[in-house]
Amino acid sequence: MVDRSLLDSYLAYTALEKGHSRNTQFNQQSTIERLISWLDQKRGTPTWKSVQLDDVLAYLADRKSYGELSPASMKLEIVMLRGFFKYLHREKHHPENLAEQLEIPKQVRSLPETLTESEVQLLLHIQWPDTPLGLRNRAVMELFYATGMRVGEMVAALLEHLNLEQKTLIVTGKGDKDRMVLFGDRAAEVLERYLEAGRPQLIKAKSGGELFLARHGKGLTRARIWTIVKEAMHEAGIKKNIYPHLLRHSFATHLLAGGADLRMIQELLGHSSINTTEIYTHVDQQRLSQSHRAFHPRAKKS
């Protein structure tokens, strides 16, 4: 059995030296533990020094053949394995740097699906019940579209970081980086109503400072937020693939279509690179092309 203590050493190294976030470390641990289990079961590998490139490639092939890895997940898995094998070589736990031999696959960037502005209007005008949970759900949906927040940011949002007067909220994004998100009058009204008549009714003795509370008084989970979005999409009659990030994509695309600067959108979304944000220019171009083909009298063949 390969030495699992080296995984603990590696995670300590990435936390102290690399400053990796808790979420990144969780993914690293899960990835390497899967490899360890596979090596034990399929290869009976005694030490890390005996692990060969063929073993790692066979492991990845197994994951792919069972449909466990999408192209994006495959790329992420290889990146994390490369980091670990680079560490093993540097610390003299492996004679070769397998990281140099593991190639990262090129990934074709698919355009994100978005909602139209009319679909968003349908989504945000559904009739939630006038109860604490209904007020909370309406506030969640309004804030998603108003700010372009990620699900994890919504889960971790704290009441103390909300400023209704200035219409701002401080959230913690990827890499544990804080940023300010902005929202408008409509979201402020819905949030104020939730804070006056919804959240106080959900507070229990075990409640913390999370902005959005569940029925039992603790903060909402990712799974519950997914359910809220799914319920809203179903109620609005929207048939597209349902996931919370759809509102983030729609937020960015609609800002761009309205004339917002790409750099501003990058800052609002919390992207570290403008390259990530640039995909929305392609989404907007695609939308314009579809509109041209649909409505221009000479865009179609006779």
Short mmCIF file of C-alpha atoms in Angstrom, two decimals, residues 2 35 38-39 45 47-60 77-104:
data_model
loop_
_atom_site.label_atom_id
_atom_site.label_comp_id
_atom_site.label_asym_id
_atom_site.label_seq_id
_atom_site.Cartn_x
_atom_site.Cartn_y
_atom_site.Cartn_z
CA VAL A 2 1.36 3.43 -0.92
CA LEU A 35 -5.78 7.28 -7.16
CA TRP A 38 -7.15 2.41 -7.43
CA LEU A 39 -3.44 1.66 -7.06
CA THR A 45 1.55 -0.81 -5.51
CA THR A 47 5.41 2.55 -2.60
CA TRP A 48 5.09 5.82 -4.48
CA LYS A 49 8.54 5.20 -5.98
CA SER A 50 7.18 2.19 -7.84
CA VAL A 51 4.30 4.12 -9.44
CA GLN A 52 4.84 4.45 -13.20
CA LEU A 53 3.32 6.78 -15.77
CA ASP A 54 1.44 3.81 -17.26
CA ASP A 55 -0.26 3.25 -13.89
CA VAL A 56 -1.55 6.82 -13.79
CA LEU A 57 -2.68 6.71 -17.42
CA ALA A 58 -4.49 3.41 -16.79
CA TYR A 59 -6.23 4.94 -13.78
CA LEU A 60 -7.41 7.94 -15.83
CA GLU A 77 -7.88 15.86 -12.26
CA ILE A 78 -4.67 15.83 -14.28
CA VAL A 79 -3.71 19.31 -13.03
CA MET A 80 -4.10 18.14 -9.44
CA LEU A 81 -2.18 14.92 -10.02
CA ARG A 82 0.61 16.86 -11.70
CA GLY A 83 0.94 19.07 -8.64
CA PHE A 84 1.18 16.05 -6.36
CA PHE A 85 3.77 14.20 -8.49
CA LYS A 86 5.85 17.34 -8.82
CA TYR A 87 5.89 17.52 -5.02
CA LEU A 88 6.86 13.83 -4.69
CA HIS A 89 9.80 14.30 -7.06
CA ARG A 90 10.96 17.47 -5.33
CA GLU A 91 10.87 15.76 -1.93
CA LYS A 92 12.73 12.73 -3.39
CA HIS A 93 9.81 10.33 -2.92
CA HIS A 94 9.85 9.50 -6.66
CA PRO A 95 12.89 9.27 -8.98
CA GLU A 96 11.01 10.85 -11.89
CA ASN A 97 8.88 13.93 -12.25
CA LEU A 98 5.72 12.30 -13.60
CA ALA A 99 4.14 15.75 -13.73
CA GLU A 100 6.26 16.56 -16.80
CA GLN A 101 4.96 13.44 -18.56
CA LEU A 102 1.28 13.96 -17.78
CA GLU A 103 -0.11 16.11 -20.57
CA ILE A 104 -3.06 18.39 -19.90
#
